[in-house]
CSV table of C-alpha atoms in Angstrom, one decimal:
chain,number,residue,atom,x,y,z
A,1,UNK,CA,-89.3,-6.6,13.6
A,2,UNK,CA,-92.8,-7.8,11.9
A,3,UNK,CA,-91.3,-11.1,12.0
A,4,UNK,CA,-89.3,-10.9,15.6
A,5,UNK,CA,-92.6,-10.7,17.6
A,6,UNK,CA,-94.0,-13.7,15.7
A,7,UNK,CA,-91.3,-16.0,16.7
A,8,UNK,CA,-90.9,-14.7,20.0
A,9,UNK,CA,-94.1,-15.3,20.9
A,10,UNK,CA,-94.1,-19.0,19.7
A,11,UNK,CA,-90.8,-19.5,21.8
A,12,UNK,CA,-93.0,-17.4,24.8
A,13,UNK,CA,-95.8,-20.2,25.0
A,14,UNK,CA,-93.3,-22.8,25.1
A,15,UNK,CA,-91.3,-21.2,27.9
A,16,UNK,CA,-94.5,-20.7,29.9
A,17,UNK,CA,-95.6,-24.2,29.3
A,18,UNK,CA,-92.4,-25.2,30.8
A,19,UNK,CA,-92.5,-22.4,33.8
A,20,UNK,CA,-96.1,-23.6,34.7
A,21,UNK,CA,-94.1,-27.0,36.3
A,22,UNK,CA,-90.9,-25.1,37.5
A,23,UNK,CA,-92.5,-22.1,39.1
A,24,UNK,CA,-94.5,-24.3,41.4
A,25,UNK,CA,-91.2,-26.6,42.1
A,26,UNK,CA,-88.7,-23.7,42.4
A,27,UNK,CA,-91.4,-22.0,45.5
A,28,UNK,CA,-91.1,-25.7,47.3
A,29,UNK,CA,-87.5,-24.2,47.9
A,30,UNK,CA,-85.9,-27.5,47.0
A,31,UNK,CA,-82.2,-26.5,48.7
A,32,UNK,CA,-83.7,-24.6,51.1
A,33,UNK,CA,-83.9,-21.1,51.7
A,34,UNK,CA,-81.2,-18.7,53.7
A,35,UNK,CA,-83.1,-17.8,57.0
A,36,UNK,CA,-81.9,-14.7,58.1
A,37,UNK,CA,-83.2,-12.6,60.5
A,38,UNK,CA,-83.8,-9.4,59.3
A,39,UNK,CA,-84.1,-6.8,62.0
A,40,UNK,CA,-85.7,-2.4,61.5
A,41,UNK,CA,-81.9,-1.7,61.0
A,42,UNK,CA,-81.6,-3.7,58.5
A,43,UNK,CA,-84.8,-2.7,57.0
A,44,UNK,CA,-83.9,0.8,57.6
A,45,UNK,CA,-80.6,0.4,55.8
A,46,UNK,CA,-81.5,-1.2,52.5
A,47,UNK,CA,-84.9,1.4,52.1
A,48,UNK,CA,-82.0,3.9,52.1
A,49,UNK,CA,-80.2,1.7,49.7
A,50,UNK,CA,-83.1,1.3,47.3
A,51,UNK,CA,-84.2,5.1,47.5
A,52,UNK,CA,-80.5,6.1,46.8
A,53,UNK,CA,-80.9,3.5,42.9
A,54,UNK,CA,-84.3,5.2,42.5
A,55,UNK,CA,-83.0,8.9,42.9
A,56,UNK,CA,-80.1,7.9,40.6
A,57,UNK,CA,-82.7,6.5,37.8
A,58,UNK,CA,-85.1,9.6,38.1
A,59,UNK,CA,-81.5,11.8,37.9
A,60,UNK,CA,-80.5,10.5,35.0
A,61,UNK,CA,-84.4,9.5,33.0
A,62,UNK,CA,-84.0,12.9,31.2
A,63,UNK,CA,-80.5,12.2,30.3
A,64,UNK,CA,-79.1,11.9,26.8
A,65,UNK,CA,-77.5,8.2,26.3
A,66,UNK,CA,-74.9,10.0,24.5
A,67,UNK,CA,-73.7,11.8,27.5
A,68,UNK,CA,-72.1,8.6,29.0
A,69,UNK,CA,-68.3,8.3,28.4
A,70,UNK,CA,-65.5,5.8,29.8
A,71,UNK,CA,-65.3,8.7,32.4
A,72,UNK,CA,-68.9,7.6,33.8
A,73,UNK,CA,-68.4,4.0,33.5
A,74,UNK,CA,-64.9,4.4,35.5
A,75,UNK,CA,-67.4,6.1,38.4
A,76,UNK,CA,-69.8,3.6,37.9
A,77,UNK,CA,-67.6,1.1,38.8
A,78,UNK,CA,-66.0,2.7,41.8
A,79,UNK,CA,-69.7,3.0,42.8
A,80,UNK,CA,-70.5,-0.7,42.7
A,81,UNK,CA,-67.5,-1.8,44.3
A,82,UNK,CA,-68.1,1.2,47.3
A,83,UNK,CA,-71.9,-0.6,47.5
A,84,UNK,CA,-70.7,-3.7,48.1
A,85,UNK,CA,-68.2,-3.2,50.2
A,86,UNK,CA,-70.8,-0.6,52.4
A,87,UNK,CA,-73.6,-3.4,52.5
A,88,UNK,CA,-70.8,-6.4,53.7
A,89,UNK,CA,-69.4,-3.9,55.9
A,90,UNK,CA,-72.8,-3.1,57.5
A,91,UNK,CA,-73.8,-6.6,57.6
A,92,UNK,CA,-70.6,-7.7,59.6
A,93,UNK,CA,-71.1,-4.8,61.8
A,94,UNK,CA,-74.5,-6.1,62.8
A,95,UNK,CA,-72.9,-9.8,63.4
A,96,UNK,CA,-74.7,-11.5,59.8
A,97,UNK,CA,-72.6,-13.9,58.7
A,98,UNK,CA,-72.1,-13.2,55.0
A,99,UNK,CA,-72.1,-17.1,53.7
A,100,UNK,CA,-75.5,-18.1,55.9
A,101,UNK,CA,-77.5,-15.0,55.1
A,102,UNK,CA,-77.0,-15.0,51.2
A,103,UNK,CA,-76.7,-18.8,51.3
A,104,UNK,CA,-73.6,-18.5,49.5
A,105,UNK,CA,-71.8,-21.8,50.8
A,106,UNK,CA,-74.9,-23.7,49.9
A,107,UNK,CA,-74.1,-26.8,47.9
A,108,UNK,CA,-76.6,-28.6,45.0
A,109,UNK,CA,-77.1,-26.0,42.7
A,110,UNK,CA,-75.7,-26.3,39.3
A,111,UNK,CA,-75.0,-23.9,36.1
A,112,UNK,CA,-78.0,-26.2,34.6
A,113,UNK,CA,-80.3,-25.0,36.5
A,114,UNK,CA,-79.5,-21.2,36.0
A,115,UNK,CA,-79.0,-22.2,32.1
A,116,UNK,CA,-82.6,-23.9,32.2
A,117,UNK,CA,-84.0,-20.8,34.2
A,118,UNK,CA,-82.8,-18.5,31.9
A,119,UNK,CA,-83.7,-20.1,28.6
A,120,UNK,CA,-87.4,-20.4,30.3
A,121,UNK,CA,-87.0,-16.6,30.7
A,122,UNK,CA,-85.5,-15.0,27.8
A,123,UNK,CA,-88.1,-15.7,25.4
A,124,UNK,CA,-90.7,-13.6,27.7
A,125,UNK,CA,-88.4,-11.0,28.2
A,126,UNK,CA,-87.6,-10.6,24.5
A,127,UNK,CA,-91.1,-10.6,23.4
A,128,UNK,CA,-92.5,-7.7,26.0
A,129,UNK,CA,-89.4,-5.7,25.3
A,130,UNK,CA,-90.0,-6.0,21.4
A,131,UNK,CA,-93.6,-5.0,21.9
A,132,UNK,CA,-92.6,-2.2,24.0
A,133,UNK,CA,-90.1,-1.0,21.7
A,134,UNK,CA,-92.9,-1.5,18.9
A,135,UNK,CA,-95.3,0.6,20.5
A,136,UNK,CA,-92.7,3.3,22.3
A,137,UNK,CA,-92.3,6.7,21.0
A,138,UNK,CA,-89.5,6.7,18.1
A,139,UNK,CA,-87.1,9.1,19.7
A,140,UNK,CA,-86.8,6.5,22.8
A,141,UNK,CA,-83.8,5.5,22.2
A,142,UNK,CA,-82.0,1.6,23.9
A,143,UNK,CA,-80.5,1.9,27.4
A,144,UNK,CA,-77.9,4.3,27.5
A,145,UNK,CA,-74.9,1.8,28.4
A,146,UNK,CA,-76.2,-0.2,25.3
A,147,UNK,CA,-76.0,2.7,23.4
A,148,UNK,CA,-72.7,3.9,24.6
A,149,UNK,CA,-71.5,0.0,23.1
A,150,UNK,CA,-73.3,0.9,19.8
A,151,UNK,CA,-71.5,3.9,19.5
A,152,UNK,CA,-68.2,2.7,20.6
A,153,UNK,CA,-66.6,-0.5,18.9
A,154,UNK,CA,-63.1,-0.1,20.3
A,155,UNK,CA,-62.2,-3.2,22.7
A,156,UNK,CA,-61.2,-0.6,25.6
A,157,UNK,CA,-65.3,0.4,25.8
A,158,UNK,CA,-66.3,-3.0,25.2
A,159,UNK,CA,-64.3,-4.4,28.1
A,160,UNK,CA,-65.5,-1.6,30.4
A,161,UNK,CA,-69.0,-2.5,29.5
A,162,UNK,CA,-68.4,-6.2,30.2
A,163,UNK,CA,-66.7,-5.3,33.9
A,164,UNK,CA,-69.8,-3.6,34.5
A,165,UNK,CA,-72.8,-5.2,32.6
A,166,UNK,CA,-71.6,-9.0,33.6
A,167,UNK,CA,-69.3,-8.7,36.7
A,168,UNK,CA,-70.0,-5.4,39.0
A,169,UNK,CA,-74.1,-4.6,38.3
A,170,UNK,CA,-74.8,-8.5,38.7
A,171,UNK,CA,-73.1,-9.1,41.9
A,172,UNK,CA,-74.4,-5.8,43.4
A,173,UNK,CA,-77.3,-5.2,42.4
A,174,UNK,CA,-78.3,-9.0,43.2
A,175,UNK,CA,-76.5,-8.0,46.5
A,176,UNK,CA,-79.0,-5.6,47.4
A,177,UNK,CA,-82.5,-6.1,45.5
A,178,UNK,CA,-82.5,-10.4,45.8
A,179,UNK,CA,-80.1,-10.8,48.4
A,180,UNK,CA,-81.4,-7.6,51.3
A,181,UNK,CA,-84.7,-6.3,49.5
A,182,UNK,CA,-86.2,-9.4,48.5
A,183,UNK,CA,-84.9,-11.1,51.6
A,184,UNK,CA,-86.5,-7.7,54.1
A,185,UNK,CA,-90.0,-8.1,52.0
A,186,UNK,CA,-89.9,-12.2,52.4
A,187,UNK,CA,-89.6,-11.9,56.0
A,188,UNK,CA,-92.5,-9.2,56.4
A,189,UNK,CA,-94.8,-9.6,53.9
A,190,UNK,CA,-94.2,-13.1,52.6
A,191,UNK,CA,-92.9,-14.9,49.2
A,192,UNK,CA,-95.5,-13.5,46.6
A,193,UNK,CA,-95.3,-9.7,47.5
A,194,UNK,CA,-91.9,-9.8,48.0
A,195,UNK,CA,-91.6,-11.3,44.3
A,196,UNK,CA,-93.7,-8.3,42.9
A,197,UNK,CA,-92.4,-5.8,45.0
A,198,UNK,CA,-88.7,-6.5,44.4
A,199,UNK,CA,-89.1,-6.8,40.9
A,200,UNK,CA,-91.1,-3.4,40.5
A,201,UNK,CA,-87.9,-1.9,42.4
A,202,UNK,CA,-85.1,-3.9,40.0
A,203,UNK,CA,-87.2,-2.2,36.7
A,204,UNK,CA,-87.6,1.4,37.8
A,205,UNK,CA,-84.2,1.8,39.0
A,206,UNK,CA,-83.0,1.1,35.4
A,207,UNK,CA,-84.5,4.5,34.8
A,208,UNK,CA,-85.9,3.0,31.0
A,209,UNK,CA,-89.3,3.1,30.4
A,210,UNK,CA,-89.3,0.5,27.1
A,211,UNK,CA,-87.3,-1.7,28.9
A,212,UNK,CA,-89.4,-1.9,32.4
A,213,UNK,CA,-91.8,-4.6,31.6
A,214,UNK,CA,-89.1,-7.2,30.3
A,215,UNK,CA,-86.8,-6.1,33.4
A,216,UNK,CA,-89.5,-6.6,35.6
A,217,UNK,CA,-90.3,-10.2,34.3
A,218,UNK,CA,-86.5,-10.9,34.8
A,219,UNK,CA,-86.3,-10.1,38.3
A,220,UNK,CA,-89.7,-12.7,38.7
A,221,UNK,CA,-87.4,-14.9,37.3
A,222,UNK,CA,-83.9,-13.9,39.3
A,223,UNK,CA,-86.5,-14.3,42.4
A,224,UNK,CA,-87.5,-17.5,41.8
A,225,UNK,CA,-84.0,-19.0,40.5
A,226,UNK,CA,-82.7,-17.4,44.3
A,227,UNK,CA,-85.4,-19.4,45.8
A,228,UNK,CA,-85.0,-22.7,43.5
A,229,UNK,CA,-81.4,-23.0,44.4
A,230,UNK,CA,-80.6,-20.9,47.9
A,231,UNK,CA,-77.6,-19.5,47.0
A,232,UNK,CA,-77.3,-15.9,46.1
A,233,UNK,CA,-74.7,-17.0,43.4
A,234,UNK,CA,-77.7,-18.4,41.3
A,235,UNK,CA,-79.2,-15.3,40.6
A,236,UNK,CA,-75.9,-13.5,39.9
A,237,UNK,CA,-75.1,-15.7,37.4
A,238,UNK,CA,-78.4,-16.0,35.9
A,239,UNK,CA,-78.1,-12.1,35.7
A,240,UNK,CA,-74.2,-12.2,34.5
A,241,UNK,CA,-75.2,-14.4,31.8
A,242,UNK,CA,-78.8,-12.3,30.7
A,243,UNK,CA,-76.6,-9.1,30.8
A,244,UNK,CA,-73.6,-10.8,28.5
A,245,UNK,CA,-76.1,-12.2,25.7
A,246,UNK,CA,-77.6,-8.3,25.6
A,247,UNK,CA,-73.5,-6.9,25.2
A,248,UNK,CA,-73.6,-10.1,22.2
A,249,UNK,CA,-76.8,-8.7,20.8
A,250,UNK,CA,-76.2,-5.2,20.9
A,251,UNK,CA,-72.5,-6.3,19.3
A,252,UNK,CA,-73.5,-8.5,16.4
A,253,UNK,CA,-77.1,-7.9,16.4
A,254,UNK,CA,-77.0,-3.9,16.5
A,255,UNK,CA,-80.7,-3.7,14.7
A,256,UNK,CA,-82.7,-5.9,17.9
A,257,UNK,CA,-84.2,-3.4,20.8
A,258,UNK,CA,-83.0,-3.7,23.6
């Protein structure tokens, strides 16, 4: 650890020296940005959405990491897949087409410009969540799905935690807190507020108080990949790809916080 924070704060400047040209560059919204046109049921809708995550994160804050099982992760799962299917639904039901509004058929984006985004943003992230970790109380213990993997080497639990960590949470949660949240808050309140505003939502709904800074600094950067490359599938993967280096950490690098 004395030597982590060190190192992670070297690799820290030299991402923000590189962030002080993209950020600028990635709000010029290069490819564009989807334009829906969110109406009060829409807004309406993903409130409820949000305040249904938060409720879950405040239900299970006092919960003992131990106390998830495949069992959970199985209803997990069934949730994400029932979220997705509820917010397409409801967005087909009010005549959105899917593509336009999350920007998904859009064209000129690349998996190098998600890579470079995310190698700009790890570094950050990794050196708040160390110092959080460093300073946090010594009975708070990693996320609980982390811990669950820690606990659990057999390749049945490790493939549930990849179907959820790298497919399911990134494709929904992007759904609803980049794709309708940030998209609600951009269209009332403009770029900047929604950028702080979503991202504060995307960290407390993880329900982990050591992890909330760095969370929150990825969702700045999930935000501003979105608006870089306008296509919903850039932040997915950006997030796919965060979440499966954590599953590789917490695998082969059991004693890093996370």
């Amino acid at each position: 650890m004395p030597l982590q924070i060190p190192l992670l704060l070297i690799a820290s400047i030299l991402s923000l020296a590189f962030l002080r040209r993209a950020v600028p560059f990635a709000l010029t919204n290069p490819c564009g940005f989807p334009a829906a046109s969110w109406g009060w049921p829409e807004r309406i809708f993903t409130s409820g959405l949000v305040l249904v995550f938060l409720a879950l994160a405040v239900a299970s804050a006092g919960q003992k990491s131990g106390k998830i099982d495949m069992g959970s992760l199985g209803a997990s799962l069934v949730l994400y897949v029932a979220l997705v299917l509820m917010v397409i639904g409801f967005l087909v039901f009010r005549d959105y087409d899917i593509r336009a509004t999350f920007g998904l058929g859009v064209r000129g984006w690349t998996w190098r410009t998600v890579a470079g985004w995310l190698l700009m943003s790890l570094p950050l992230v990794y050196f708040v969540q160390s110092l959080t970790y460093a300073f946090s109380s010594p009975d708070q213990g990693p996320q609980a799905i982390v811990d669950f993997l820690l606990k659990n080497s057999g390749w049945q639990a490790r493939a549930a935690v990849f179907g959820i960590a790298v497919i399911a949470a990134p494709v929904t949660e992007e759904l609803i807190f980049r794709g309708c949240l940030y998209g609600v808050l951009r269209k009332s309140s403009g770029r900047m507020p929604a950028i702080v505003l979503s991202s504060i939502v995307f960290a407390l709904i993880h329900g982990h108080l050591p992890s909330l800074p760095g969370l929150f600094l990825l969702a700045v950067g999930l935000a501003l990949v979105y608006e870089r490359c306008g296509t919903l599938w850039a932040p997915i993967s950006m997030h796919a790809a965060f979440n499966g280096l954590t599953i590789l950490a917490a695998i082969f690098l059991p004693d890093l916080p996370k």
